[in-house]
């Protein structure tokens, strides 16, 4: 008997930073950030991914104290409201503090490579850990890494991080993988990963996708929207539509979750794919 497909999780992005690539500065006020997190949840997000340090190309690290000053006043009210959270951080101290405050996942884009204490810190909590493929943050002018077989190399390097997490005492049931679209990868690499997604499932662990609003998505837009003077809001709406299309196309491929800025469009895309039920009381 064929089992029913599992609806992927929707992870709504909540950046409480001044310099994130698409929404930097919009949610710096904790009260506004909390309201936005509640709005994303109402739109269909299963998790809210709270980040206090930008990882866009060319970004600079911030002191861990600053990161926590941005994050914790948002985490505590959202947890109190029953919202499930992941924390986008590369700092072990922040991972520990937010897990103790009730965050369900730590989302480390460096997979524990940026902070050698990260895996041990997460091991001491009950939080899940999202391990992303990473070859270091990009600086302006630095080319993406070279790959002979991008899917195979990403898979092999993620397996090493899984082994490190296991050695730190983190059970497989707490692990999620992310191929790290856009991190040391060009547009062709990203599409090869998306098209070869099935290979990433061979480790037997959940795998999420974070394509939302990234530069390679922008290359899909009409020429007029790729011009420097294009209206930013129109560009974002177009990127969100493309992201939602990717979600719909990949919905039945075994994706664990999609990390997105526009939750409503991905929820609608999953509904179109037959994997998202409207909440009770909504018209059909």
mmCIF file of N, CA, C and O in Angstrom, residues 61 89-91 108-119 129-137 157-158 160-161 164:
data_model
loop_
_atom_site.group_PDB
_atom_site.id
_atom_site.type_symbol
_atom_site.label_atom_id
_atom_site.label_comp_id
_atom_site.label_asym_id
_atom_site.label_seq_id
_atom_site.Cartn_x
_atom_site.Cartn_y
_atom_site.Cartn_z
ATOM 1 N N UNK A 61 30.842 39.479 10.733
ATOM 2 C CA UNK A 61 30.384 38.866 11.964
ATOM 3 C C UNK A 61 30.088 39.943 13.003
ATOM 4 O O UNK A 61 30.718 40.997 13.025
ATOM 5 N N UNK A 89 21.997 30.670 13.721
ATOM 6 C CA UNK A 89 23.187 31.161 14.411
ATOM 7 C C UNK A 89 24.381 30.254 14.159
ATOM 8 O O UNK A 89 24.214 29.046 13.952
ATOM 9 N N UNK A 90 25.560 30.853 14.172
ATOM 10 C CA UNK A 90 26.806 30.088 14.096
ATOM 11 C C UNK A 90 27.550 30.117 15.428
ATOM 12 O O UNK A 90 28.681 29.646 15.509
ATOM 13 N N UNK A 91 26.922 30.654 16.471
ATOM 14 C CA UNK A 91 27.558 30.801 17.772
ATOM 15 C C UNK A 91 26.998 29.799 18.776
ATOM 16 O O UNK A 91 25.785 29.750 19.008
ATOM 17 N N UNK A 108 22.410 26.091 11.919
ATOM 18 C CA UNK A 108 23.789 26.568 11.780
ATOM 19 C C UNK A 108 24.240 26.420 10.336
ATOM 20 O O UNK A 108 24.489 25.309 9.863
ATOM 21 N N UNK A 109 24.365 27.554 9.636
ATOM 22 C CA UNK A 109 24.752 27.496 8.222
ATOM 23 C C UNK A 109 26.174 26.987 8.037
ATOM 24 O O UNK A 109 26.558 26.599 6.937
ATOM 25 N N UNK A 110 26.955 26.963 9.104
ATOM 26 C CA UNK A 110 28.329 26.455 8.999
ATOM 27 C C UNK A 110 28.442 25.000 9.437
ATOM 28 O O UNK A 110 29.535 24.423 9.396
ATOM 29 N N UNK A 111 27.332 24.413 9.888
ATOM 30 C CA UNK A 111 27.316 23.014 10.349
ATOM 31 C C UNK A 111 28.345 22.750 11.445
ATOM 32 O O UNK A 111 28.953 21.682 11.503
ATOM 33 N N UNK A 112 28.551 23.732 12.315
ATOM 34 C CA UNK A 112 29.482 23.561 13.422
ATOM 35 C C UNK A 112 30.915 23.891 13.105
ATOM 36 O O UNK A 112 31.787 23.752 13.971
ATOM 37 N N UNK A 113 31.202 24.376 11.903
ATOM 38 C CA UNK A 113 32.579 24.692 11.529
ATOM 39 C C UNK A 113 33.008 26.080 11.999
ATOM 40 O O UNK A 113 34.192 26.318 12.229
ATOM 41 N N UNK A 114 32.067 27.006 12.144
ATOM 42 C CA UNK A 114 32.425 28.362 12.542
ATOM 43 C C UNK A 114 32.757 28.457 14.021
ATOM 44 O O UNK A 114 33.568 29.287 14.434
ATOM 45 N N UNK A 115 32.132 27.624 14.839
ATOM 46 C CA UNK A 115 32.358 27.635 16.282
ATOM 47 C C UNK A 115 32.588 26.194 16.717
ATOM 48 O O UNK A 115 31.664 25.371 16.677
ATOM 49 N N UNK A 116 33.808 25.870 17.158
ATOM 50 C CA UNK A 116 34.113 24.473 17.514
ATOM 51 C C UNK A 116 33.315 23.947 18.702
ATOM 52 O O UNK A 116 33.279 22.735 18.939
ATOM 53 N N UNK A 117 32.654 24.847 19.436
ATOM 54 C CA UNK A 117 31.854 24.415 20.583
ATOM 55 C C UNK A 117 30.390 24.153 20.229
ATOM 56 O O UNK A 117 29.612 23.741 21.092
ATOM 57 N N UNK A 118 30.013 24.402 18.977
ATOM 58 C CA UNK A 118 28.602 24.323 18.611
ATOM 59 C C UNK A 118 27.999 22.943 18.828
ATOM 60 O O UNK A 118 26.921 22.800 19.428
ATOM 61 N N UNK A 119 28.640 21.900 18.340
ATOM 62 C CA UNK A 119 28.038 20.569 18.416
ATOM 63 C C UNK A 119 27.879 20.108 19.859
ATOM 64 O O UNK A 119 26.844 19.537 20.221
ATOM 65 N N UNK A 129 19.092 20.007 15.246
ATOM 66 C CA UNK A 129 20.199 20.740 14.638
ATOM 67 C C UNK A 129 20.117 20.632 13.123
ATOM 68 O O UNK A 129 20.088 19.533 12.576
ATOM 69 N N UNK A 130 20.078 21.779 12.456
ATOM 70 C CA UNK A 130 20.093 21.827 10.995
ATOM 71 C C UNK A 130 21.520 22.102 10.552
ATOM 72 O O UNK A 130 22.108 23.130 10.894
ATOM 73 N N UNK A 131 22.086 21.152 9.818
ATOM 74 C CA UNK A 131 23.471 21.230 9.354
ATOM 75 C C UNK A 131 23.490 21.626 7.885
ATOM 76 O O UNK A 131 22.983 20.893 7.035
ATOM 77 N N UNK A 132 24.065 22.782 7.580
ATOM 78 C CA UNK A 132 24.123 23.248 6.195
ATOM 79 C C UNK A 132 25.496 23.011 5.592
ATOM 80 O O UNK A 132 26.514 23.063 6.294
ATOM 81 N N UNK A 133 25.502 22.788 4.271
ATOM 82 C CA UNK A 133 26.785 22.708 3.579
ATOM 83 C C UNK A 133 27.392 24.095 3.484
ATOM 84 O O UNK A 133 26.709 25.065 3.130
ATOM 85 N N UNK A 134 28.687 24.193 3.767
ATOM 86 C CA UNK A 134 29.340 25.494 3.907
ATOM 87 C C UNK A 134 30.833 25.355 3.642
ATOM 88 O O UNK A 134 31.469 24.418 4.113
ATOM 89 N N UNK A 135 31.360 26.256 2.851
ATOM 90 C CA UNK A 135 32.812 26.330 2.672
ATOM 91 C C UNK A 135 33.318 27.709 3.045
ATOM 92 O O UNK A 135 34.242 28.240 2.442
ATOM 93 N N UNK A 136 32.706 28.298 4.044
ATOM 94 C CA UNK A 136 33.114 29.619 4.516
ATOM 95 C C UNK A 136 32.266 30.719 3.908
ATOM 96 O O UNK A 136 31.687 30.574 2.837
ATOM 97 N N UNK A 137 32.180 31.845 4.626
ATOM 98 C CA UNK A 137 31.428 32.984 4.129
ATOM 99 C C UNK A 137 32.157 33.634 2.969
ATOM 100 O O UNK A 137 33.382 33.737 2.966
ATOM 101 N N UNK A 157 30.544 16.071 2.017
ATOM 102 C CA UNK A 157 30.937 17.009 3.069
ATOM 103 C C UNK A 157 29.883 17.102 4.164
ATOM 104 O O UNK A 157 30.211 17.267 5.350
ATOM 105 N N UNK A 158 28.609 16.994 3.793
ATOM 106 C CA UNK A 158 27.570 16.938 4.818
ATOM 107 C C UNK A 158 27.689 15.671 5.660
ATOM 108 O O UNK A 158 27.460 15.696 6.874
ATOM 109 N N UNK A 160 30.345 14.178 6.548
ATOM 110 C CA UNK A 160 31.386 14.419 7.555
ATOM 111 C C UNK A 160 30.837 15.192 8.744
ATOM 112 O O UNK A 160 31.185 14.934 9.896
ATOM 113 N N UNK A 161 29.964 16.166 8.461
ATOM 114 C CA UNK A 161 29.384 16.954 9.554
ATOM 115 C C UNK A 161 28.386 16.113 10.360
ATOM 116 O O UNK A 161 28.263 16.287 11.576
ATOM 117 N N UNK A 164 30.431 14.116 12.697
ATOM 118 C CA UNK A 164 30.893 14.949 13.811
ATOM 119 C C UNK A 164 29.771 15.178 14.823
ATOM 120 O O UNK A 164 30.010 15.158 16.041
#
